[in-house]
Short mmCIF file of C-alpha atoms in Angstrom, two decimals:
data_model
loop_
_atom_site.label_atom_id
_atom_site.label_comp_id
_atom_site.label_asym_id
_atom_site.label_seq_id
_atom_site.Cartn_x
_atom_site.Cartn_y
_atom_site.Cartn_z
CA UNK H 255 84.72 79.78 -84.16
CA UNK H 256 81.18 79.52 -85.58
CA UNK H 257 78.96 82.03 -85.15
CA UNK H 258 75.61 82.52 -82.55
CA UNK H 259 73.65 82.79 -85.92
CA UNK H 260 75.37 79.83 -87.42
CA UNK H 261 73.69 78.16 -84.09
CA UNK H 262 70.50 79.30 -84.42
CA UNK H 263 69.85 77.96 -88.11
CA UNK H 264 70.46 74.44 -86.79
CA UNK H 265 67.41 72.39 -87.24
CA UNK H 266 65.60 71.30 -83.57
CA UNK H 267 64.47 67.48 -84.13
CA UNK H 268 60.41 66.80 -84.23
CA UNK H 269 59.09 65.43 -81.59
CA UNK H 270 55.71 63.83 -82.10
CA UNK H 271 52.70 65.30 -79.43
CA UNK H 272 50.02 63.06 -78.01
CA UNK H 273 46.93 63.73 -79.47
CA UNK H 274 44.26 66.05 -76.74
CA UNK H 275 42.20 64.03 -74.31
CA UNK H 276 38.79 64.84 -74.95
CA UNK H 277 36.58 63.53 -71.69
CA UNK H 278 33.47 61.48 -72.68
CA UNK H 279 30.08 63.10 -71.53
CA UNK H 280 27.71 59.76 -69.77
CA UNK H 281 23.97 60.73 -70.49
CA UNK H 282 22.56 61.04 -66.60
CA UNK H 283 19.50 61.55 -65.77
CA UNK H 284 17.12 64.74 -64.98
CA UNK H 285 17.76 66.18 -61.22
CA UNK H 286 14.81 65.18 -59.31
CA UNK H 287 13.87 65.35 -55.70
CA UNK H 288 10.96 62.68 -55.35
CA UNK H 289 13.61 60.77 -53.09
CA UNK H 290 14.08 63.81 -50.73
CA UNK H 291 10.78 64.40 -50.23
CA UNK H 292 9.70 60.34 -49.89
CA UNK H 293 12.29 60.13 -46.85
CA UNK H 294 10.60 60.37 -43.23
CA UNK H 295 11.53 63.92 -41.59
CA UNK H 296 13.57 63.53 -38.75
CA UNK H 297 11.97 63.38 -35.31
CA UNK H 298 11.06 66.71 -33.87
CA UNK H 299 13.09 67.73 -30.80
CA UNK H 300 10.45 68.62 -27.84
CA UNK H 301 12.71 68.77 -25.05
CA UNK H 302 16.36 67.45 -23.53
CA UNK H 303 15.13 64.27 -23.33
CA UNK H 304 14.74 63.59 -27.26
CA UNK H 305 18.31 64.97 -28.05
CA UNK H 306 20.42 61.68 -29.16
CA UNK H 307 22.71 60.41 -25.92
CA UNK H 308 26.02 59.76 -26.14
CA UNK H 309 27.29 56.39 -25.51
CA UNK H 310 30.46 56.26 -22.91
CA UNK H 311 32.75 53.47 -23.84
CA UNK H 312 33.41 51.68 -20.94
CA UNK H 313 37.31 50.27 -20.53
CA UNK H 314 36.91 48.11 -17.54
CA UNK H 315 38.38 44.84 -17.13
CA UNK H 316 35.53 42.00 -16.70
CA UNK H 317 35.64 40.32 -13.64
CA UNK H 318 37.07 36.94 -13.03
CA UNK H 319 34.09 34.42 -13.18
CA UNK H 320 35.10 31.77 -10.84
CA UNK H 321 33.62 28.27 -11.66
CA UNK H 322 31.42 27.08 -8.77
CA UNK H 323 30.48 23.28 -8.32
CA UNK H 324 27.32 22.10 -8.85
CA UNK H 325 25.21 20.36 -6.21
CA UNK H 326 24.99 16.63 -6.93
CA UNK H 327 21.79 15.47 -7.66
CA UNK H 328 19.49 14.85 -4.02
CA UNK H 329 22.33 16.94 -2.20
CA UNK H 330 20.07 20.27 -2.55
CA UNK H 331 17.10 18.26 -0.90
CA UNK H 332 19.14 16.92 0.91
CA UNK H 333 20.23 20.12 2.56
CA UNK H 334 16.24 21.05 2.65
CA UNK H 335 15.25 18.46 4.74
CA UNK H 336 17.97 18.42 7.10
CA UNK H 337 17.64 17.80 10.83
CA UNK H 338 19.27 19.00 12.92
CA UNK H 339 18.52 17.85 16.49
CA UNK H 340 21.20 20.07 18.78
CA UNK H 341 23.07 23.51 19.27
CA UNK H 342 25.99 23.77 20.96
CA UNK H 343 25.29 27.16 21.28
CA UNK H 344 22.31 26.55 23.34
CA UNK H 345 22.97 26.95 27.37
CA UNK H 346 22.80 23.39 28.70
CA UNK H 347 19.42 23.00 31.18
CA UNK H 348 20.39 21.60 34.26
CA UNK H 349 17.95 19.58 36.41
CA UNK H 350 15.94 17.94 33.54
CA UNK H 351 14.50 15.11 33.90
CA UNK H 352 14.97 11.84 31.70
CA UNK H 353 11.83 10.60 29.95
CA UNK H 354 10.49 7.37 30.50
CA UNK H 355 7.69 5.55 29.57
CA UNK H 356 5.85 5.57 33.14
CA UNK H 357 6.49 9.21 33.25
CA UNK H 358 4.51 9.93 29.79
CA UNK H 359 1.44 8.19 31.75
CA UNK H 360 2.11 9.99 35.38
CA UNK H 361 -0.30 12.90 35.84
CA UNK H 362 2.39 14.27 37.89
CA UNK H 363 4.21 14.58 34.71
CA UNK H 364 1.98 17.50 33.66
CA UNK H 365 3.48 20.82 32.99
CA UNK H 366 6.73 19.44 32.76
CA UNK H 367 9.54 19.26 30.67
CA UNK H 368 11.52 16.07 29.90
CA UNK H 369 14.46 15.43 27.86
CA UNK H 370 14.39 12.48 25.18
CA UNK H 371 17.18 9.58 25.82
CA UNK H 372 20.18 9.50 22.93
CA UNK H 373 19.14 6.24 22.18
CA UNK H 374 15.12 6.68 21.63
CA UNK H 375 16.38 9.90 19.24
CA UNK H 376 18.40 7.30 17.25
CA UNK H 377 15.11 5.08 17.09
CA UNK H 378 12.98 8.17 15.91
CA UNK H 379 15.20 9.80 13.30
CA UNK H 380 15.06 6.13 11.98
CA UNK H 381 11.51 6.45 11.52
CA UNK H 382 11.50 10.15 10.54
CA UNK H 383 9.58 11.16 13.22
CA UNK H 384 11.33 14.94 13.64
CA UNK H 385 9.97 17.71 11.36
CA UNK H 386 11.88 20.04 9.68
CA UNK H 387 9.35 22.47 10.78
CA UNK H 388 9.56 22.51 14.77
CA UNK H 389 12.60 24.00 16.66
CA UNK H 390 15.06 21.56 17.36
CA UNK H 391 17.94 23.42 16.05
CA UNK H 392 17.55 25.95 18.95
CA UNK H 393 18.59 24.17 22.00
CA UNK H 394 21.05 21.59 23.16
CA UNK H 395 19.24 18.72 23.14
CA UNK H 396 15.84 17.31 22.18
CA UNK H 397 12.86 17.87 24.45
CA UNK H 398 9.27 18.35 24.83
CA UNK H 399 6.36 19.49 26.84
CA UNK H 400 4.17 16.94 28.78
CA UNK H 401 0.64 18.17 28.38
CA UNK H 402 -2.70 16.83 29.75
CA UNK H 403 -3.33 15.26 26.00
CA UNK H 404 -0.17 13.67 26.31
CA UNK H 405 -0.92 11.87 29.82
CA UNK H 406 -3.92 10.86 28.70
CA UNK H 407 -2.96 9.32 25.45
CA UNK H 408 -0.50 7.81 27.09
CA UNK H 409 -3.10 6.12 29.50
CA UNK H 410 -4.91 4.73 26.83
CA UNK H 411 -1.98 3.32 25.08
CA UNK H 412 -1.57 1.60 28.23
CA UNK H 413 -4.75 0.06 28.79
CA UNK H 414 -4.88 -1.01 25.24
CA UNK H 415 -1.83 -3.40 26.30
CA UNK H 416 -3.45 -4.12 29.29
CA UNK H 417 -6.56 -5.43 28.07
CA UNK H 418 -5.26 -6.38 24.41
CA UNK H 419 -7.36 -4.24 22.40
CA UNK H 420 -6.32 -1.97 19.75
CA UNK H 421 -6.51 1.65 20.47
CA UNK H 422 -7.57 3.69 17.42
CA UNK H 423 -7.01 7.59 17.60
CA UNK H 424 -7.01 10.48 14.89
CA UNK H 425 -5.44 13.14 15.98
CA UNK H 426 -7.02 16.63 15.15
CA UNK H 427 -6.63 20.56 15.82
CA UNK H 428 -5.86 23.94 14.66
CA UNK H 429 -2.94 24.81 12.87
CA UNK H 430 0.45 24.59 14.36
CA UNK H 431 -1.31 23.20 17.84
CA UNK H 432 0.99 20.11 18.08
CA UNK H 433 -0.41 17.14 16.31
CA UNK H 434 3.15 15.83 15.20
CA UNK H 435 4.53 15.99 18.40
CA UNK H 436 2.27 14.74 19.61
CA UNK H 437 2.78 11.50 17.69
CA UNK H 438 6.32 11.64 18.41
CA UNK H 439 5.62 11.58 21.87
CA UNK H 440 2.98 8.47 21.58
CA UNK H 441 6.70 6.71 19.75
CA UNK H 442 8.75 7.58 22.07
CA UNK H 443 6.42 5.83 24.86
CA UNK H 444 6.04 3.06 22.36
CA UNK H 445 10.18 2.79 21.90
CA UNK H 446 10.43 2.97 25.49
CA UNK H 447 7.87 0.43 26.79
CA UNK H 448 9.27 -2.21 24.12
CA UNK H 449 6.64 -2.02 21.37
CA UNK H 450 7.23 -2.47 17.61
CA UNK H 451 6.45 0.65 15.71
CA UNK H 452 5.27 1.57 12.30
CA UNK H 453 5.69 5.43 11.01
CA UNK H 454 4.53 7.03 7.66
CA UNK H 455 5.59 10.04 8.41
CA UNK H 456 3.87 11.75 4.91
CA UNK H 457 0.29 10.67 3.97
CA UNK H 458 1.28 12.61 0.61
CA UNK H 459 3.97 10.68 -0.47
CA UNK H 460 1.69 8.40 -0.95
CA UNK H 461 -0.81 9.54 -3.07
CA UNK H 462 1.03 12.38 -4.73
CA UNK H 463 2.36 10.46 -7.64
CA UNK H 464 6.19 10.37 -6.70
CA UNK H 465 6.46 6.75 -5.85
CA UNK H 466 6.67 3.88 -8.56
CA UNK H 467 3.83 1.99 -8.23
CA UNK H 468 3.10 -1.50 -9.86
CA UNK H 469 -0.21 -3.82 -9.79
CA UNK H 470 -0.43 -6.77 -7.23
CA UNK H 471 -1.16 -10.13 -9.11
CA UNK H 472 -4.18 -11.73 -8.26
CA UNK H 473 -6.42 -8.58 -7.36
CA UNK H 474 -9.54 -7.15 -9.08
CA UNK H 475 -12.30 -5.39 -8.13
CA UNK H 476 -10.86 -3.10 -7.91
CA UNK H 477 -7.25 -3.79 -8.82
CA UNK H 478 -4.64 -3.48 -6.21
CA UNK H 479 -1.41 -1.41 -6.21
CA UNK H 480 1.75 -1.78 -4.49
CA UNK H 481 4.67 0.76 -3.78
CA UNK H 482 7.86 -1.41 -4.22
CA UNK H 483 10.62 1.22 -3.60
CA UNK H 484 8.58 2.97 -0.70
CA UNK H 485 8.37 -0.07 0.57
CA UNK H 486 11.31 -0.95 1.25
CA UNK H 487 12.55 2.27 2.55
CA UNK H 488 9.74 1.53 5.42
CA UNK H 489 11.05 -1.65 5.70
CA UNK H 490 14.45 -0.47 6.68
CA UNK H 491 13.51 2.00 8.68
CA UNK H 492 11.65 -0.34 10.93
CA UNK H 493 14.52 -2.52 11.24
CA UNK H 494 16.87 0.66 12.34
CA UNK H 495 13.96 1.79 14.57
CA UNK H 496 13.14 -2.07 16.04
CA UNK H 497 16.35 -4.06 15.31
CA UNK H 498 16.29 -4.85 19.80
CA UNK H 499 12.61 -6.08 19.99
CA UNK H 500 12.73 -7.70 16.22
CA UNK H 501 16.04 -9.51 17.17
CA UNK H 502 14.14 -11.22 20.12
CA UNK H 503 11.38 -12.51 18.07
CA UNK H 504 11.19 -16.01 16.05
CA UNK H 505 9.11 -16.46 12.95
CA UNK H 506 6.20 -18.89 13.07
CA UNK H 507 4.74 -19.25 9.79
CA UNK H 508 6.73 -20.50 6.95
CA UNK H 509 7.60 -18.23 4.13
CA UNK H 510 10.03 -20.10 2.30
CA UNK H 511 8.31 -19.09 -0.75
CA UNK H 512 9.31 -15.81 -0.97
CA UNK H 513 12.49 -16.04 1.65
CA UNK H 514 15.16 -18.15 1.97
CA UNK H 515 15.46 -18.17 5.37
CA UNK H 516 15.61 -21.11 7.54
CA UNK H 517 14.14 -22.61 10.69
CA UNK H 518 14.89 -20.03 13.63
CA UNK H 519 15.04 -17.11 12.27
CA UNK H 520 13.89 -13.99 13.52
CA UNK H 521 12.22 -10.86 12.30
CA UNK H 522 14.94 -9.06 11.76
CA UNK H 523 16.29 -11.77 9.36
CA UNK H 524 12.22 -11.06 8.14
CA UNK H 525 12.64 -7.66 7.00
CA UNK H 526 16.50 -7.65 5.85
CA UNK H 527 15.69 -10.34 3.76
CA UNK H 528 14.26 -7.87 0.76
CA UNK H 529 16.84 -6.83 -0.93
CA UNK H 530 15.53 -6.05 -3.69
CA UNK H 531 12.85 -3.77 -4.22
CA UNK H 532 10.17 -6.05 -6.01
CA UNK H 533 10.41 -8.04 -2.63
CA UNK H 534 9.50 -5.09 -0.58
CA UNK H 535 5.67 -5.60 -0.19
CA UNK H 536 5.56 -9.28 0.21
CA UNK H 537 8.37 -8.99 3.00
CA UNK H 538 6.08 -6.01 4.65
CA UNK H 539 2.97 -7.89 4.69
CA UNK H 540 4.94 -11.10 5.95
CA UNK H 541 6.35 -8.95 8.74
CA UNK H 542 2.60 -7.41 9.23
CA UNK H 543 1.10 -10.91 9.51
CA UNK H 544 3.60 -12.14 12.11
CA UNK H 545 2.99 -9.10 14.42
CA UNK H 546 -0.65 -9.08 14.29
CA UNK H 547 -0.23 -13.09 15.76
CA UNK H 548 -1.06 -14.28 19.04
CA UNK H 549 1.91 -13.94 21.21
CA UNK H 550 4.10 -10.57 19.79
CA UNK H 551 4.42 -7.25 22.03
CA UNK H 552 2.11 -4.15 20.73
CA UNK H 553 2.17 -2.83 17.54
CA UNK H 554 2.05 1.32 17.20
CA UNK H 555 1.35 2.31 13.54
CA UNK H 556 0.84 5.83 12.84
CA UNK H 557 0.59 8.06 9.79
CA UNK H 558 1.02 12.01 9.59
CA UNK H 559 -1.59 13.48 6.85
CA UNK H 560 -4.69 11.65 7.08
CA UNK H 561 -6.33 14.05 4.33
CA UNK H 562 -4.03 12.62 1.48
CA UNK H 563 -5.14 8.91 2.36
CA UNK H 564 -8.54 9.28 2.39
CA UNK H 565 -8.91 10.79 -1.91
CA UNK H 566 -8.29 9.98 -5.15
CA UNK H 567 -4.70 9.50 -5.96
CA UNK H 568 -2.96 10.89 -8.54
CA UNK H 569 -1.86 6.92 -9.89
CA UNK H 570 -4.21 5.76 -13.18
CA UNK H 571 -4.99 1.79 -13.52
CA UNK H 572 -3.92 0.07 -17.00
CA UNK H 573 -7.06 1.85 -18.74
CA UNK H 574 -6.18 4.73 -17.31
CA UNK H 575 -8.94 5.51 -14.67
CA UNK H 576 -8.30 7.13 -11.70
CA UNK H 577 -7.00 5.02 -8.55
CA UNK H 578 -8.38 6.05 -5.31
CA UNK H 579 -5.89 6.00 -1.92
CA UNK H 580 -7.44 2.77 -0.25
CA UNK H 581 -6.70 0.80 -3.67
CA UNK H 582 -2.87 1.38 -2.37
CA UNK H 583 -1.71 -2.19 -0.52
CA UNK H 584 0.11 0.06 1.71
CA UNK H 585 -2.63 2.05 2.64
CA UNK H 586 -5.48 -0.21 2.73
CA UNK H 587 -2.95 -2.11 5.34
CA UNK H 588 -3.09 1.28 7.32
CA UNK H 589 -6.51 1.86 7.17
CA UNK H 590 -7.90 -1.88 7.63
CA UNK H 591 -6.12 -1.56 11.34
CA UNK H 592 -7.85 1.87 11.54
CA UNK H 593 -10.93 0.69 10.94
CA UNK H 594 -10.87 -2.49 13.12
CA UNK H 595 -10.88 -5.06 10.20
CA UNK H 596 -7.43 -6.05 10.75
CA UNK H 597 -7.21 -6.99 15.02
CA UNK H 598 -4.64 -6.57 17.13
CA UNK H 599 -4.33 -9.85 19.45
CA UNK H 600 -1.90 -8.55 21.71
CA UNK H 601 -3.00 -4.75 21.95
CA UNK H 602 -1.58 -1.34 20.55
CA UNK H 603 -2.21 1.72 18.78
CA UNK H 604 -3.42 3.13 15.32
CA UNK H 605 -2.99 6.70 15.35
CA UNK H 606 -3.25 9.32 12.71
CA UNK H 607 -3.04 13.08 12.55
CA UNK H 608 -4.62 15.22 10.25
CA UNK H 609 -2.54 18.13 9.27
CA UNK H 610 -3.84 21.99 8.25
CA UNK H 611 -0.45 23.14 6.85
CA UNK H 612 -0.52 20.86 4.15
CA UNK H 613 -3.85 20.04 3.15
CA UNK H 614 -6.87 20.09 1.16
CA UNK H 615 -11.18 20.26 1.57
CA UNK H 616 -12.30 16.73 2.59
CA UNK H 617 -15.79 16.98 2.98
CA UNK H 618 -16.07 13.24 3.68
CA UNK H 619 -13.47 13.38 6.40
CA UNK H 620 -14.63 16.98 8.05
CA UNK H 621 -18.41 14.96 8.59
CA UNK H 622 -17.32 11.95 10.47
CA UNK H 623 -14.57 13.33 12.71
CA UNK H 624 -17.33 16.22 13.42
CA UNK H 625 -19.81 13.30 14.00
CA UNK H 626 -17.67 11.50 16.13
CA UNK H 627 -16.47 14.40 18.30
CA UNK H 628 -19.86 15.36 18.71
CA UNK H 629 -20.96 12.25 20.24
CA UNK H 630 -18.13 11.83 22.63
CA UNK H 631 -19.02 14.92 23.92
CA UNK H 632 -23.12 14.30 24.49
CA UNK H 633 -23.81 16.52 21.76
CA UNK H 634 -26.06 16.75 18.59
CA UNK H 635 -24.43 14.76 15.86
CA UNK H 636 -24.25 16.96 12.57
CA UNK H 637 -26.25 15.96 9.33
CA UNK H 638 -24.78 15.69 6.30
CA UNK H 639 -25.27 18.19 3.69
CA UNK H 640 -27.92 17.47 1.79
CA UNK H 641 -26.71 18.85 -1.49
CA UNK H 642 -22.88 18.22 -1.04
CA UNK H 643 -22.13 15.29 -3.77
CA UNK H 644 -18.73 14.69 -2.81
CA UNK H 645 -19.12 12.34 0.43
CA UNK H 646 -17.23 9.08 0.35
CA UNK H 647 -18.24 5.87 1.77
CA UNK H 648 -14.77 4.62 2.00
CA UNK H 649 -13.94 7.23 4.08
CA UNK H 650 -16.83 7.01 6.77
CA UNK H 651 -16.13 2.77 6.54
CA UNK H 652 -12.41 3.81 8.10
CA UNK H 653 -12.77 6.35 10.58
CA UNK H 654 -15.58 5.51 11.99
CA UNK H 655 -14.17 3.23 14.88
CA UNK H 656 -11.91 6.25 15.79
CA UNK H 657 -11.61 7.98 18.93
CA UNK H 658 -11.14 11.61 17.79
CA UNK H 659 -8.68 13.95 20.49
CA UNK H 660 -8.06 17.57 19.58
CA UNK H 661 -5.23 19.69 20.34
CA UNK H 662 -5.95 23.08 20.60
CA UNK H 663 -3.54 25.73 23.45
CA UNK H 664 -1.62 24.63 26.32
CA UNK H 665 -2.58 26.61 29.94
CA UNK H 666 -1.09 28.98 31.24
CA UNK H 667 0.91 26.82 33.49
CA UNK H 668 1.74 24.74 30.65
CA UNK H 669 3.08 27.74 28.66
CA UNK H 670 4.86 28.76 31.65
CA UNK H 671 7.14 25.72 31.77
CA UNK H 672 7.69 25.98 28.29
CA UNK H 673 8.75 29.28 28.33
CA UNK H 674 11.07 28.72 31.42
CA UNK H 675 13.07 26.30 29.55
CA UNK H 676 13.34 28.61 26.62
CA UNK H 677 14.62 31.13 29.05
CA UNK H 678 16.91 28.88 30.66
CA UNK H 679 18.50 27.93 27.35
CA UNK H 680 19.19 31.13 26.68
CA UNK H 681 16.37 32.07 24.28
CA UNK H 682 13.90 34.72 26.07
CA UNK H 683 15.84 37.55 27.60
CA UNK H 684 12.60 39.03 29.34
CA UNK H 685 12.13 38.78 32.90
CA UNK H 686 9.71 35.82 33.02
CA UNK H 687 6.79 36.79 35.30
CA UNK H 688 3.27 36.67 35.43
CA UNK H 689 2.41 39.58 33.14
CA UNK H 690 5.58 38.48 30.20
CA UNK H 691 3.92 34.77 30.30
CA UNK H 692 0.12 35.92 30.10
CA UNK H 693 1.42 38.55 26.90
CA UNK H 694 3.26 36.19 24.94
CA UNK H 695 0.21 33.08 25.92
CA UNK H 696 -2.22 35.44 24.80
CA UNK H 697 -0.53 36.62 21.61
CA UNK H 698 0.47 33.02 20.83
CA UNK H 699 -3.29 32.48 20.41
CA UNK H 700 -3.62 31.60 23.37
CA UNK H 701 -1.41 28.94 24.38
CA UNK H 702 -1.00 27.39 20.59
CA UNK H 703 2.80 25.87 21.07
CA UNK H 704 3.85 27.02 16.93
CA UNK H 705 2.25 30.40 17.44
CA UNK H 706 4.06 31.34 20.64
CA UNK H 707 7.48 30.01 19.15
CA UNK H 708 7.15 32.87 16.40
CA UNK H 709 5.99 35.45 19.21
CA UNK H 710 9.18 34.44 21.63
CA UNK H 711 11.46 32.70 19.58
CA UNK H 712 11.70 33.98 15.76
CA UNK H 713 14.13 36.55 16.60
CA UNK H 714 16.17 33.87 17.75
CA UNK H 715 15.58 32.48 14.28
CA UNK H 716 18.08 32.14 11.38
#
C-alpha cells in the first residue's frame, strides 16, 4: 500500500494561465458645462394652471359611420323651390265660392274670398305663377283675397278686350304688399276668360348671367342676343298653360323655313315644333307674330322683377363690352309691348311688377314711375336730379306708356275676411272680433297682407 507521502511527491501537470486583461484607457475630453448652462430653464410654475396635464386615454369604441346618399344633382334645388299648393291638415272651408272670371270684375266681389278651380291651378303652376314665398302650404286648397285693386284691374283688362287696345300696367308697392298675387290673380282672369298668356316669372334670370346666351344673326347696332335654352322652357310652359285655346287656333303665315309643319296646323303644333333648343327663339317669335295678328283672342304677358330688365346685364358682347337688358331678344320682345311699339290688334294686357325683396337702386326707373304716378293723381311731376348721372333713356322710352297702380294695405274689412278664413281653417285660435282684427291690422302695418301673415300665422309656421 503506498504511502500518503508517496502521494504527495507526485508531480500536478502545468496548466498554462491566460495572460491579465489590462482595460484600454480612451482619451475623453475635459468635463464642461457650457451645454447645461446653453439649455433654456424650464418654465416657471405660477399657479395650477401651468402644472403639465395628464392625458386620459380614452378606450371607447368609434361609432358606426353610416354612409348616407348624396342628393343628385338639381334634387337639392329642387327641394328649395318646391310648391306645395295644399294641406290636408288644414280644416276644409265650407261655403267658398268658386272663382270666375266675371267675379274678379264684380265690385260685389270685394272683401271676399274665392277659391281657385283645379284646373286654372294646373294652368298656373305651368307658368310658375305660385311663389315659394306666400302661404300655400297652410290650407287645403288655393285661395285668395279679392281686393278693390283687384276689381279694378280686372275692369281694365276687360275694357282692353272690349275696345281692342292693349292695357299696359306696372305694378308697384311696399314690400310684401301683394304685387305677385296680384299678377296671379290678373292670370287666373286671363285663363278663365280664354286668353293666351305669357309669364316670366323672374326678371333676374334674365339678366343675372345663368342662362346661355348666343348672338342673333343679322343684328348690329347694337348686337342682339338670344336665350336658346330659356327659351324653350317658356315655350313649353305656354303650351302646358294654353294647350285648349292654342289647339283651336290655325297658323296663317307660312314658316316652312324654320318648321316643317304643313297646311292646317295649329299653334300648338307652333310651339311643340322646337325641339331643339337652337330653335327656341325663332319658334317664340313665330308664335309672338301670330298672336299679335288680326283675328287671335287677348294676349296677357307679364313679368315679375321689372328692376332686373331695365340695367346692364351681366352678359359681355364678342369684345367683351357690357350688354345692357333691352339688347336681350327676349326682353326687348317684353318691353316693345310695354312700351306700345309692338300693338295688340285684338286687345290685352302687359303687366309688370316691380319687386322690393329682391332688388336693387334704379334711379332711372324710381323717376318715371314717380312721374307717372304723380300725374295720374293731379300732382306736381318730380324733376330729375340734376346731378344724378345714372338716368337711362332706355328706361324712360319703355315705361313711359304705363299706367302705374300701387298696392299698399288692405281695409279693415278686407283684413277681416282674410283673417276669418284663416280662422276657419284652423289657423287663428283667437276669438275674432273687432278689437283681435284692428290689433293684428294695425301690427301688420296696417293691413300689408305678408306682414299680417307673420303677426297671425308664423307660429303656425314650420
Amino acid at each position: 500500500m503506498a504511502s500518503a507521502n508517496a502521494l504527495r511527491s507526485l508531480i500536478r501537470p502545468v496548466i498554462p494561465v491566460a495572460p491579465r486583461i489590462h482595460p484600454v484607457v480612451l482619451a475623453r475630453a475635459p468635463f464642461t458645462t457650457s451645454s447645461v448652462l446653453a439649455a433654456a430653464p424650464p418654465p416657471t410654475i405660477k399657479s395650477r394652471r401651468d402644472l403639465p396635464k395628464k392625458t386620459k386615454k380614452t378606450y371607447k369604441k368609434k361609432a358606426n359611420i353610416v354612409a348616407v346618399k348624396k342628393p343628385n344633382p338639381g334634387e337639392r334645388k329642387a327641394f328649395r323651390k318646391r310648391i306645395q299648393l295644399s294641406n290636408n291638415s288644414a280644416l276644409p272651408v265650407q261655403g267658398l265660392d268658386e272663382l270666375s272670371a266675371e267675379a274678379l270684375a264684380n265690385h260685389e266681389s270685394k272683401g271676399k274670398m274665392f277659391a281657385i278651380p283645379d284646373q286654372v291651378v294646373d294652368q298656373l303652376r305651368a307658368l310658375e305663377a305660385f311663389k315659394t314665398t306666400q302661404t300655400w302650404n297652410l290650407f287645403r286648397r288655393p285661395h285668395f283675397l279679392v281686393r278693390e285693386e283687384t276689381v279694378e284691374m280686372m275692369r281694365k283688362l276687360q275694357d282692353s278686350k272690349t275696345n281692342k287696345e292693349a292695357f299696359k300696367c306696372v305694378l308697384t308697392g311696399s314690400r310684401l304688399s301683394g304685387k305677385s298675387m296680384a299678377l296671379l290673380q290678373a292670370m287666373s282672369h286671363a285663363l278663365l276668360d280664354g286668353w293666351v298668356v305669357f309669364h316670366i316669372p323672374e326678371g333676374q334670370d334674365l339678366t343675372n348671367g345663368n342662362t346661355e346666351y348666343s348672338p342673333v344673326a343679322d343684328t348690329a347696332d347694337p348686337m342682339q342676343f338670344a336665350q336658346p335654352v330659356y327659351c324653350l322652357k317658356l315655350l313649353q310652359n305656354i303650351y302646358k298653360a294654353n294647350k285648349p285655346v292654342l289647339e283651336k287656333l290655325q297658323l296663317q303665315n307660312d314658316w316652312s323655313k324654320m318648321t316643317n309643319l304643313k297646311q292646317g296646323a295649329t299653334l300648338a303644333d307652333l310651339a311643340l315644333s322646337a325641339k331643339e333648343s337652337e330653335y327656341a327663339w325663332p319658334t317664340l317669335n313665330a308664335l309672338w307674330t301670330e298672336l299679335t295678328l288680326p283675328g287671335r283672342p287677348p294676349v296677357l304677358f307679364t313679368l315679375d322683377g321689372l328692376a332686373h330688365i331695365n340695367k346692364i346685364s351681366e352678359y359681355r358682347d364678342p369684345s367683351f363690352n357690357e350688354v345692357h337688358a333691352h339688347d336681350l331678344v327676349l326682353v326687348r320682345m317684353f318691353v316693345d309691348a310695354l312700351s306700345g311699339k309692338t300693338k295688340l290688334p285684338n286687345g290685352g294686357a302687359i303687366i309688370a311688377a316691380t319687386s322690393e325683396n329682391n332688388s336693387h337702386h334704379h334711379p332711372s326707373q324710381e323717376l318715371v314711375l314717380s312721374q307717372l304716378e304723380a300725374g295720374q293723381a293731379g300732382k306736381e311731376v318730380p324733376k330729375p336730379d340734376p346731378y344724378e348721372r345714372k338716368y337711362d333713356e332706355r328706361v324712360y322710352d319703355a315705361l313711359k306708356n304705363s299706367f302705374v297702380m300701387r298696392l299698399e294695405g288692405v281695409s279693415k274689412e278686407e283684413g277681416r275676411a282674410l283673417m276669418e278664413y284663416w280662422g276657419a281653417s284652423g289657423l287663428v285660435r283667437d276669438v275674432l272680433n273687432l278689437r283681435t282684427v284692428s290689433e293684428k291690422w294695425a301690427l301688420g302695418g296696417h293691413g300689408n297682407v305678408g306682414e299680417m301673415e307673420r303677426v297671425a300665422l308664423m307660429t303656425m309656421r314650420m
